Coordinates of C-alpha atoms in Angstrom, one line a residue:
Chain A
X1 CA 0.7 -17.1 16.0
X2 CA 4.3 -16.5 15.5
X3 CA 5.5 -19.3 17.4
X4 CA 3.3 -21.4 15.6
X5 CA 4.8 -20.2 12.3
X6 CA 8.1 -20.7 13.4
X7 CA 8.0 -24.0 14.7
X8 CA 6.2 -24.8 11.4
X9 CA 8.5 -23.4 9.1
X10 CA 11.2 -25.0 11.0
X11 CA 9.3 -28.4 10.5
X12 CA 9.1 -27.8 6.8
X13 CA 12.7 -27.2 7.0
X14 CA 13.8 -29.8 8.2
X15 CA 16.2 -28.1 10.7
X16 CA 16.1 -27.0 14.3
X17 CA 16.3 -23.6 15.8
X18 CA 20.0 -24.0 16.4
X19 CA 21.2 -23.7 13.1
X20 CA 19.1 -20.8 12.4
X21 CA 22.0 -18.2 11.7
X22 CA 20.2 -15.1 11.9
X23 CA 16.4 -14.4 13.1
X24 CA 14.3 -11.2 11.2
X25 CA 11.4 -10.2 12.8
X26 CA 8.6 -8.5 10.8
X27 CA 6.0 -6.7 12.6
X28 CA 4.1 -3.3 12.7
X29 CA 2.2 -2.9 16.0
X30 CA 4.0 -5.3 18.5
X31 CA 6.1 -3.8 21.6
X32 CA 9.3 -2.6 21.3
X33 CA 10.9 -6.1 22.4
X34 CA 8.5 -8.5 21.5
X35 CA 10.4 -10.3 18.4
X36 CA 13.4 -11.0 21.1
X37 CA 10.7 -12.2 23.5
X38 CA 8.9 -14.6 20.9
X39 CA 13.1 -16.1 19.5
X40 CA 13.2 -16.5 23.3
X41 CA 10.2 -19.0 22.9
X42 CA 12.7 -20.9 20.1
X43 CA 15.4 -21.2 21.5
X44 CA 17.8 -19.2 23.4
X45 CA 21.0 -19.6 20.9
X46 CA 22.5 -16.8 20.6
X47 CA 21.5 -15.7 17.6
X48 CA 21.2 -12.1 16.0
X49 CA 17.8 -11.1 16.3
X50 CA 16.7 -8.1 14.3
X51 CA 13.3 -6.2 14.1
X52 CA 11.6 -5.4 10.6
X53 CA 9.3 -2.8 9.8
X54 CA 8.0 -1.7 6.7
X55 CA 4.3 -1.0 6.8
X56 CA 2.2 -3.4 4.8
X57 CA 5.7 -4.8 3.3
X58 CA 6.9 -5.5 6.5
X59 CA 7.1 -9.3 6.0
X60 CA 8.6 -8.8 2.8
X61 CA 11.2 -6.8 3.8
X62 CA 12.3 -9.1 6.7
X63 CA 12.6 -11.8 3.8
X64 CA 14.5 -9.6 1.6
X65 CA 17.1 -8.9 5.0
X66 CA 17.0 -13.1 5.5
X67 CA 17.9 -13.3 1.5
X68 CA 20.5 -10.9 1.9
X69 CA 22.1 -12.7 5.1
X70 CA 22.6 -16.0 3.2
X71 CA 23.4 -14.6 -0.5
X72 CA 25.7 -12.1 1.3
X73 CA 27.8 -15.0 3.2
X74 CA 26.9 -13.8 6.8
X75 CA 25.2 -17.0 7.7
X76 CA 23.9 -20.1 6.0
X77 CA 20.4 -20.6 7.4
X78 CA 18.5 -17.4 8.4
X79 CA 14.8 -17.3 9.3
X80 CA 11.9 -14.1 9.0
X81 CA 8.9 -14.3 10.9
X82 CA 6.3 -12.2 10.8
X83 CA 3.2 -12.0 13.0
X84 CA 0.6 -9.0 13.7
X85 CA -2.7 -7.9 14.9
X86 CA -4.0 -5.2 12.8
X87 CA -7.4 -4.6 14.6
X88 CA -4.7 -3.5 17.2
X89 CA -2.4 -1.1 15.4
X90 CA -3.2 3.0 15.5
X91 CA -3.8 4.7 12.0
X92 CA -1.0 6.2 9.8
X93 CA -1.4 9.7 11.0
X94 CA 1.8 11.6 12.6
X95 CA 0.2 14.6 13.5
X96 CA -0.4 13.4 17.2
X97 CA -3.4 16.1 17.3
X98 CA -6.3 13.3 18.5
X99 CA -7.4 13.3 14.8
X100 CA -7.6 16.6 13.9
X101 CA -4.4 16.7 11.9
X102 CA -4.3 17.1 8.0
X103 CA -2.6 13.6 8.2
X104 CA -5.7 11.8 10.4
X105 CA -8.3 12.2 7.5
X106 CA -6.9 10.1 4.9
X107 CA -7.2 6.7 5.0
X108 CA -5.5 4.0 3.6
X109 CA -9.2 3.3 2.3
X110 CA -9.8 6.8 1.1
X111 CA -6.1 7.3 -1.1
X112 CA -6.6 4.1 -2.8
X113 CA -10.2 4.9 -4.0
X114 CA -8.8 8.5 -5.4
X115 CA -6.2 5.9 -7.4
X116 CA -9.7 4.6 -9.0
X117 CA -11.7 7.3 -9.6
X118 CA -9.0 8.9 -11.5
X119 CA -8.6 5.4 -12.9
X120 CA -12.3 5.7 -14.0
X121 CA -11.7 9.1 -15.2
X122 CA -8.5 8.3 -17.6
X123 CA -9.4 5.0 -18.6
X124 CA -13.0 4.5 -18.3
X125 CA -12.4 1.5 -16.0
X126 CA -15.8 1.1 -13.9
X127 CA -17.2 -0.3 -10.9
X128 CA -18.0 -3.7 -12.3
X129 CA -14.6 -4.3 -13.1
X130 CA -12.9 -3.8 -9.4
X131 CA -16.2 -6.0 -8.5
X132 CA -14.6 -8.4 -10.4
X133 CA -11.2 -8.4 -9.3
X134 CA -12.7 -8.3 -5.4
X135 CA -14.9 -11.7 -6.4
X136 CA -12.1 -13.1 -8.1
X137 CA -9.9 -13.3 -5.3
X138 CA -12.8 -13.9 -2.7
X139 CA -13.2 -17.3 -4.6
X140 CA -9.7 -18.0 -4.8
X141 CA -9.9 -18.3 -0.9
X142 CA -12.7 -20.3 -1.2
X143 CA -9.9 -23.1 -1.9
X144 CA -7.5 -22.0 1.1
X145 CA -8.2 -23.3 4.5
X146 CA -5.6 -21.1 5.9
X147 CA -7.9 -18.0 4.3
X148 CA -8.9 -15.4 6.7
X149 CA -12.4 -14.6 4.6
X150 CA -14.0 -18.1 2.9
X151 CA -17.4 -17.8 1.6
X152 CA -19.7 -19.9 1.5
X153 CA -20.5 -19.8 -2.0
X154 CA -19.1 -18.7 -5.4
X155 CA -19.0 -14.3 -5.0
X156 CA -20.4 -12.5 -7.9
X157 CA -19.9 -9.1 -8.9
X158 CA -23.3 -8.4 -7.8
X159 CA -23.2 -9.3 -4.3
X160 CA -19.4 -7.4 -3.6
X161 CA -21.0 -3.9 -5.3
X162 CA -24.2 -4.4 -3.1
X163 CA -21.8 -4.8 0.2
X164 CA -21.6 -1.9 2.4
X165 CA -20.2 1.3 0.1
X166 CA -16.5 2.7 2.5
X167 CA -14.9 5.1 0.3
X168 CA -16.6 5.6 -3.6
X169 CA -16.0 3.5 -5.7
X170 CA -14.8 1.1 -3.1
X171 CA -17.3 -1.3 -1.1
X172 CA -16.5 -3.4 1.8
X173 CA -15.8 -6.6 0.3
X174 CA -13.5 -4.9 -1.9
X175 CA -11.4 -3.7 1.0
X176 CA -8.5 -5.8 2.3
X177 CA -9.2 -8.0 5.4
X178 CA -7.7 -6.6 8.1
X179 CA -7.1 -9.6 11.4
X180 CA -4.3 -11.1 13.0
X181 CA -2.0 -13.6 12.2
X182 CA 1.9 -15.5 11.3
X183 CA 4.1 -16.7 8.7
X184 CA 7.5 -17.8 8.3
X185 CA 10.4 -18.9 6.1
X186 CA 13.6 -20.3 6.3
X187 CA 16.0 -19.1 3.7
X188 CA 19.4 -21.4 3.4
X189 CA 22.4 -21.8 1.4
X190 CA 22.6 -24.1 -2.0
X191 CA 24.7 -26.5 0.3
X192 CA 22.5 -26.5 3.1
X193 CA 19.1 -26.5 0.9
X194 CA 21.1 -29.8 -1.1
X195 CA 21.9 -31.7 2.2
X196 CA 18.1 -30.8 3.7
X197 CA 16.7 -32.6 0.4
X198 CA 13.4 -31.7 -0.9
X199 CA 12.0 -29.7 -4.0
X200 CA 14.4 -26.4 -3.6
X201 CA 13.2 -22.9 -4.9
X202 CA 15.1 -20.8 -5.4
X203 CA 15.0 -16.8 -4.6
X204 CA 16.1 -15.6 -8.0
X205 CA 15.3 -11.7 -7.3
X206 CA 15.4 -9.5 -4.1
X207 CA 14.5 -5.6 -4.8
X208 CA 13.4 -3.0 -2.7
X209 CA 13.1 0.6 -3.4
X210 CA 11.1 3.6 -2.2
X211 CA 10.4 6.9 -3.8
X212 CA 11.5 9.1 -6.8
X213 CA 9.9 12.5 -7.1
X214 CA 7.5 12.0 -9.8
X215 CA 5.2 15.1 -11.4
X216 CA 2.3 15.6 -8.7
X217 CA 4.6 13.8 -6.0
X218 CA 2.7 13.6 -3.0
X219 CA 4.6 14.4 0.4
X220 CA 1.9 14.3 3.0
X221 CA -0.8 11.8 3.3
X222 CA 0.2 9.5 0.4
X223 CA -0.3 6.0 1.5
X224 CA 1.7 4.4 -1.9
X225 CA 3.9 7.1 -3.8
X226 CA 4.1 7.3 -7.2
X227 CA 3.5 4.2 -9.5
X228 CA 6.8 4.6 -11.0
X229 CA 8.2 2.9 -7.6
X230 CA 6.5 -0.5 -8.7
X231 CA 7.7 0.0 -12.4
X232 CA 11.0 0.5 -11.2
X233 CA 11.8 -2.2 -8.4
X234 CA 10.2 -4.6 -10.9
X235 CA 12.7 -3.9 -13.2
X236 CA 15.3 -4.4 -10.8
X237 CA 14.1 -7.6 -10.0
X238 CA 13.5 -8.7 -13.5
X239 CA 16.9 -7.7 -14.5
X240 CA 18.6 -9.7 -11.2
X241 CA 16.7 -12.5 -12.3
X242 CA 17.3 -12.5 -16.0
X243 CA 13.5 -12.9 -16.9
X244 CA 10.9 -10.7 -17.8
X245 CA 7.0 -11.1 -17.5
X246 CA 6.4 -13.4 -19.5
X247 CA 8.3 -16.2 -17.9
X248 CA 6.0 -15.6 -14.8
X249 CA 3.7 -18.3 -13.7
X250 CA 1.8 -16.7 -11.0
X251 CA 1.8 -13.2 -9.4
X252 CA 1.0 -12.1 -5.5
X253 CA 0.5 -8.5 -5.0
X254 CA -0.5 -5.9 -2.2
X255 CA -4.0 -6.2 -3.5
X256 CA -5.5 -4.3 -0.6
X257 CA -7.7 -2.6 -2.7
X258 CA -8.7 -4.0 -6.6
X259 CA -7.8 -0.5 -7.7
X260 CA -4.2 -2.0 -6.7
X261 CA -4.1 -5.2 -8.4
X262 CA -5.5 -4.0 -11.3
X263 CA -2.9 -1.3 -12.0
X264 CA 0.2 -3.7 -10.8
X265 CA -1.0 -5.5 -13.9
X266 CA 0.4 -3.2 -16.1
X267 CA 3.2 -1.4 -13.6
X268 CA 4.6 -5.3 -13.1
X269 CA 4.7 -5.6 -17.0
X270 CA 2.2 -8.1 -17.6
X271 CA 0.1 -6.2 -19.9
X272 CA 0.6 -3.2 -21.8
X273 CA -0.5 0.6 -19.9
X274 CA -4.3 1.2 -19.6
X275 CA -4.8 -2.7 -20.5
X276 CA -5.2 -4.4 -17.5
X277 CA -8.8 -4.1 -17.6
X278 CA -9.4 -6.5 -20.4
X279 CA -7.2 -9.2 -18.1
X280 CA -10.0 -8.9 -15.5
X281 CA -13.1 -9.3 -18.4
X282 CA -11.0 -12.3 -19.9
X283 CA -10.3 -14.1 -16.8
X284 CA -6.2 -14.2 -17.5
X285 CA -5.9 -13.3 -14.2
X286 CA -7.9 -15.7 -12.6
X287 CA -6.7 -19.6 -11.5
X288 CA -7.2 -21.3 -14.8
X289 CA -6.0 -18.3 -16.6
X290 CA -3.0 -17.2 -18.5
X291 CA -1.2 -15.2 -15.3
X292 CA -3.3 -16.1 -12.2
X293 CA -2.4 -13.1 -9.2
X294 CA -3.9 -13.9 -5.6
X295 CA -3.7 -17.3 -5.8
X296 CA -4.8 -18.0 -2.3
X297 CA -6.9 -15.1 -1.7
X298 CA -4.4 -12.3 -1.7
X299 CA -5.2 -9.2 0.8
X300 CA -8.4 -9.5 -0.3
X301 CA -9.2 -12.6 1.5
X302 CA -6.4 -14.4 2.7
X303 CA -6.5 -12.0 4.7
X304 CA -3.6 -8.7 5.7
X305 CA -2.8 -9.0 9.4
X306 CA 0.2 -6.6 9.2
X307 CA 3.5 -8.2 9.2
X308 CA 3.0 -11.7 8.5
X309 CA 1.3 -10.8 4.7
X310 CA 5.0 -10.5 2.5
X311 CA 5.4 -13.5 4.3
X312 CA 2.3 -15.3 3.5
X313 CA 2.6 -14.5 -0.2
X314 CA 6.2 -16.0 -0.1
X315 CA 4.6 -19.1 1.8
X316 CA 1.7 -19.4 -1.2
X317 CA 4.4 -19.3 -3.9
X318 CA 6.2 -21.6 -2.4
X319 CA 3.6 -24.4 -2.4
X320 CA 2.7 -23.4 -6.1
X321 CA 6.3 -24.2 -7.2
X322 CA 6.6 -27.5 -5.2
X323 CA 3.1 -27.9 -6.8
X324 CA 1.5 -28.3 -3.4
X325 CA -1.4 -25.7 -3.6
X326 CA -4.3 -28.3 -3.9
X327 CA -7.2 -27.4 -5.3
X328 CA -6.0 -24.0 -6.2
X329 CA -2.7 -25.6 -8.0
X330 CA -1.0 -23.4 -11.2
X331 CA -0.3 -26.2 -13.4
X332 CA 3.4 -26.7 -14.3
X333 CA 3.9 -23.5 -12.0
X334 CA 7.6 -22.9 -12.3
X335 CA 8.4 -19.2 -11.5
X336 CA 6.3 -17.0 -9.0
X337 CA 6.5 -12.9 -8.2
X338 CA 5.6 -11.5 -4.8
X339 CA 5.2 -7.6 -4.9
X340 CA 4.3 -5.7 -1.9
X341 CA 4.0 -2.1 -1.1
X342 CA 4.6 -0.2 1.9
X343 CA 2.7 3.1 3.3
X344 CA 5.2 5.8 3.4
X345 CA 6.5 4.4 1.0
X346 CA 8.6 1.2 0.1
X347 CA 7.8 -1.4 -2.7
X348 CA 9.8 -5.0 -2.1
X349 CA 9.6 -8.0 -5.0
X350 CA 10.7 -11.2 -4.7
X351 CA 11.0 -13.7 -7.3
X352 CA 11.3 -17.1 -6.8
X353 CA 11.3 -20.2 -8.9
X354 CA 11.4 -24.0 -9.0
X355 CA 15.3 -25.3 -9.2
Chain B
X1 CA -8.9 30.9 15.9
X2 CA -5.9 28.7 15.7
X3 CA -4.6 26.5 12.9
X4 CA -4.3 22.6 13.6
X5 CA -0.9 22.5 11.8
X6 CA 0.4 26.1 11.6
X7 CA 3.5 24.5 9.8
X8 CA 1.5 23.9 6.9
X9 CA -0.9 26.7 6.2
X10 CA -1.9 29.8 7.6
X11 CA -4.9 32.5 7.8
X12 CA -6.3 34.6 5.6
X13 CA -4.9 37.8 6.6
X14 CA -6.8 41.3 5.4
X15 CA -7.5 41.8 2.2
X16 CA -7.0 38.2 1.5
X17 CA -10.2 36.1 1.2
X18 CA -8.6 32.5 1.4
X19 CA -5.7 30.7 3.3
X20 CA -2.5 29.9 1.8
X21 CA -0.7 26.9 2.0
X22 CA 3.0 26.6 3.3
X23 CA 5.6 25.3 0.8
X24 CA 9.3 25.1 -0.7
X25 CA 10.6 26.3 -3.6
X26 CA 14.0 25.4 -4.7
X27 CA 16.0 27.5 -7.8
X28 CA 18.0 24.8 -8.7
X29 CA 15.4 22.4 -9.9
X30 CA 12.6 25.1 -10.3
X31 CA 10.1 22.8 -8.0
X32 CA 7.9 23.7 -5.1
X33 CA 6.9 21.3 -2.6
X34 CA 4.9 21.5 0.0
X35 CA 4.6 20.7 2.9
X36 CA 8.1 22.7 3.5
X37 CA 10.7 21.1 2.5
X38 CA 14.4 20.8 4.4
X39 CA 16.4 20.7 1.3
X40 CA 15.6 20.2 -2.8
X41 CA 14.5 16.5 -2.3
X42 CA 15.8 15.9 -6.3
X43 CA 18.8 18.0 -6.5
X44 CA 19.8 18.5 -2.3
X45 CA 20.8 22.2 -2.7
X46 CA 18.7 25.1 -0.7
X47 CA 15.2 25.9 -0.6
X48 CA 12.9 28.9 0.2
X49 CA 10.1 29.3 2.1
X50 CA 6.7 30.0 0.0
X51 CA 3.0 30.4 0.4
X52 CA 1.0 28.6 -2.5
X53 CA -1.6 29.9 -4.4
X54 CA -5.3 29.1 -3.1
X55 CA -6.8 27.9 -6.3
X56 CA -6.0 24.6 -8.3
X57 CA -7.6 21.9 -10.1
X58 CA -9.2 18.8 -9.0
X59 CA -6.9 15.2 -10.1
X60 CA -9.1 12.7 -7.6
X61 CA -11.3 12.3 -5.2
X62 CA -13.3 10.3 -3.0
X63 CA -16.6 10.5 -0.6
X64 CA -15.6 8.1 2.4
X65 CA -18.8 6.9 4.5
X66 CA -17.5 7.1 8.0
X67 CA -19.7 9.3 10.1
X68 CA -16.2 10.5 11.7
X69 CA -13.3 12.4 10.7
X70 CA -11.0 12.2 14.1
X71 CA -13.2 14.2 16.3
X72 CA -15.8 15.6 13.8
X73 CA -19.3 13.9 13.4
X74 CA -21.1 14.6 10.0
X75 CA -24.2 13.4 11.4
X76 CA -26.2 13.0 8.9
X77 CA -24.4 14.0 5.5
X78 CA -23.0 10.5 5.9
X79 CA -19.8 10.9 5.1
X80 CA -17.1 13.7 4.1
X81 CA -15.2 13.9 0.9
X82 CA -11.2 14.2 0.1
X83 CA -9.3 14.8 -2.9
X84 CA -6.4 15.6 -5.0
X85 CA -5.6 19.3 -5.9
X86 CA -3.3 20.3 -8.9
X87 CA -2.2 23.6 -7.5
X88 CA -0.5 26.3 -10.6
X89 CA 3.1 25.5 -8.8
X90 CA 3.0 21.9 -9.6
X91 CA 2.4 20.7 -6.2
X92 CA -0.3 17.7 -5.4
X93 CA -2.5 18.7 -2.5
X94 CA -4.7 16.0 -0.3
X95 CA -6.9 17.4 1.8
X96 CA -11.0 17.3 2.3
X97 CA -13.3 18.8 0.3
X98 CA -16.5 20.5 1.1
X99 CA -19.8 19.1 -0.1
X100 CA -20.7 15.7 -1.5
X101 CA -19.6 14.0 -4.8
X102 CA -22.2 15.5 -7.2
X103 CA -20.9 18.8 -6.5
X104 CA -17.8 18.4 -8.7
X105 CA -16.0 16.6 -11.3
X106 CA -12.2 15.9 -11.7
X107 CA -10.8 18.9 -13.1
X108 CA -13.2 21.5 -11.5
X109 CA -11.4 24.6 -10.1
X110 CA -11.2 24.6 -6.7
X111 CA -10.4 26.7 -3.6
X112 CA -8.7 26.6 -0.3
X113 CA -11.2 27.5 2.7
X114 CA -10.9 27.0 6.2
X115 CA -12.6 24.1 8.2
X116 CA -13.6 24.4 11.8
X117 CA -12.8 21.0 13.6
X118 CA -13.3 21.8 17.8
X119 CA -11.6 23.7 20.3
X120 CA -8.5 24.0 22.1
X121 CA -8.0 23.4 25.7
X122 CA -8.4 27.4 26.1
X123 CA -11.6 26.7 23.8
X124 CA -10.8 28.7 21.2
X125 CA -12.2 27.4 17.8
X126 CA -9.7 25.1 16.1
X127 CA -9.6 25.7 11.9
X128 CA -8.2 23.1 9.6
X129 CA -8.6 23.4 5.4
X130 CA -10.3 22.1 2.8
X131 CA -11.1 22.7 -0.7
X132 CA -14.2 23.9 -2.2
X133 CA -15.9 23.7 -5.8
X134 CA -15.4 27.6 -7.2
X135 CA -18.2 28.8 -8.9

């Protein structure tokens, strides 16, 4: 799967492996070697090959190294690839006791539904609307055949609450689909990008940050730290980029539970603390909406096999901006943000937009 | 009866009628932590070690339907519970809770207890912790 994304990338390109500069590999459970092994499989060059690993940002972050080679002057085309198989990876626990550990018990599924019962509890938010958000992005798959989960039919907030319940208030078609797959993109210079031809976007933000103690910080078994880590590389990027929320077209975030997406409305800046709720009941959020996020699915239902998934939300906001995206198309879509967060944690946004 | 992770809590001893939880405290910024800490993580100077007190306040939870927790089978409660303690110090706690989810609310007082979860390889029993809804 990472070949294929490679080669296809490279194909979109419009360049061979040969001029690829510098190679990041993203992935979480492969073997110790296996991103040298798979640049073998492009081309043996010469290249710097490096290995990325982030958690759940894991593609983001090898895009964010591949920005940072070509903005930094190292080389003028580099490339990040990402490819996973989480139905293969072990859990987050360290403890190393065969699951008897105080780290073993939480699961990714389990800390993200405590993020929405207190949700419920401060804000009143209820089941319905993370139903919502869950159908929402279910049916925005429906219109990508590159979607890991495609129904058959339009979802409704009845049918995800009736799925099988995993962790209260969460359900199984409100959890993130968990498979394998690959993604790619080649990042080059404003020369190179102008003798290639084509639509160019541009990356106008790369931010990554990870914790700042917070009241209540949690040390062991957070999967996400506190939400200030969202607020705050989002302001980072906003400021690199000299736009604020307002000037965004369409948003792709780590949307492996709706809890998530639901608060990233308001830590991202797109509505006002304690708001985003009303986004979801208005349908701002939804393609045809003011601020569509998950355009193609997101975690959701595109589908989160590990290290390709910063990678595939880089890919989707690419074909918004060349307007590309098909039946799912933002109209006039001009400017794109990618957030994704890390277990442990890390939080990576990219912000790209049409030149 | 041995702890699972004796790094971050210990037993009762006599006269005590709950475990205590293993943390950090650091003068310079007034904060505990726990697990321990190796340093202040805000302000890098020195910490101490400290046991936690055993009652707090419940911030979250959840009831996850799994019939496993590693190597323990609920059979048929179908499911365990985890949450989010507020301890007095400051310090977030995540660990299970005992019962099932209409035997507390967020904010309920609750206390640390001791969870049996199997045996060594001498067969001794093996204790982990939870909280439990105080009455």
């Amino acid at each position: 799967m990472g070949y294929v994304a490679g080669v296809a990338a490279l194909d979109d390109a419009g360049i061979d492996f040969p001029e690829v500069g510098a190679l990041y590999n993203g992935y979480i459970g492969g073997g110790i070697t296996a991103g040298v092994h798979l640049a073998k499989e492009l081309g043996l060059t010469g290249l710097p090959v490096t290995h990325v690993e982030n958690a759940s940002a894991t593609g983001s972050s090898a895009f964010g190294e591949a920005v940072h080679a070509v903005a930094g002057g190292r080389v003028d085309v580099a490339m990040a690839l990402g490819f996973d198989d989480m139905n293969r990876m072990g859990g987050l626990g360290r403890s190393g006791r065969g699951g008897l550990g105080a780290e073993d018990v939480m699961l990714p599924a389990a800390f993200f539904a405590m993020w929405a019962t207190r949700r419920m509890h401060e804000v009143g938010t209820t089941v319905e609307t993370f139903a919502a958000i869950a159908a929402k992005n279910w049916n925005h798959a429906r219109q990508n055949p590159m979607a890991q989960r495609r129904a058959d039919h339009e979802m409704t907030v009845e049918e995800v609450l009736a799925s099988t319940m995993i962790s209260y208030p969460h359900t199984s078609t409100m959890a993130c689909a968990a498979g394998g797959g690959g993604a790619a993109a080649v990042v080059a210079s404003e020369d190179v990008a102008r003798r290639l031809g084509g639509p160019m976007i541009e990356v106008v933000a790369s931010q990554q940050r990870s914790e700042t103690y917070t009241d209540g910080h949690v040390f062991l078994g957070a999967v996400i730290g506190p939400a200030q880590m969202t607020r705050d590389t989002a302001a980072d990027a906003y400021e690199q980029a000299g736009l604020g929320p307002r000037d965004l077209d369409l948003v792709q975030v780590h949307d492996a539970f709706p809890i998530e997406e639901l608060v990233y409305y308001e830590l991202l800046g797109i509505c006002g603390d304690g708001e985003g709720d009303k986004l979801v009941v208005t349908g701002e959020t939804s393609l045809g909406g003011r601020i569509p996020f998950s355009t193609d699915g997101g975690l959701t239902a595109r589908g989160h096999p590990g290290g390709p998934t910063g990678l595939a939300q880089i890919h989707e906001t690419v074909l918004q901006l060349r307007g590309g995206a098909g039946p799912r198309q933002v109209e006039e879509a001009r400017t794109g943000l990618c957030h994704m967060a890390g277990a442990g944690s890390v939080c990576v946004v990219h912000i790209l937009q049409r030149a | 009866m041995p702890a699972t992770d004796p790094h971050l809590f210990r037993l009762p001893v006599e006269g005590e009628d709950r475990p205590r939880l293993l943390g950090s405290y650091a003068p310079r910024s007034d904060l505990h932590f726990w697990p321990r800490r190796k340093r202040c993580p805000v302000t890098r100077t020195p910490v101490q070690d400290v046991e936690l007190g055993p009652i707090g306040s419940l911030y979250a939870w959840t009831f996850l339907h799994v019939p496993r927790m590693g190597k323990v089978s609920f059979g048929d409660a179908g499911g365990y519970a985890v949450g989010q303690v507020d301890l007095p110090e400051g310090v977030r706690v995540q660990a299970p809770l005992m019962g099932s989810q209409q035997d507390w609310s967020i904010g309920d007082e609750m206390g640390l207890t001791l969870f049996p979860v199997g045996t060594d390889d001498d067969g001794h029993e093996l204790v982990t912790f939870r909280f439990e809804v105080v009455r």
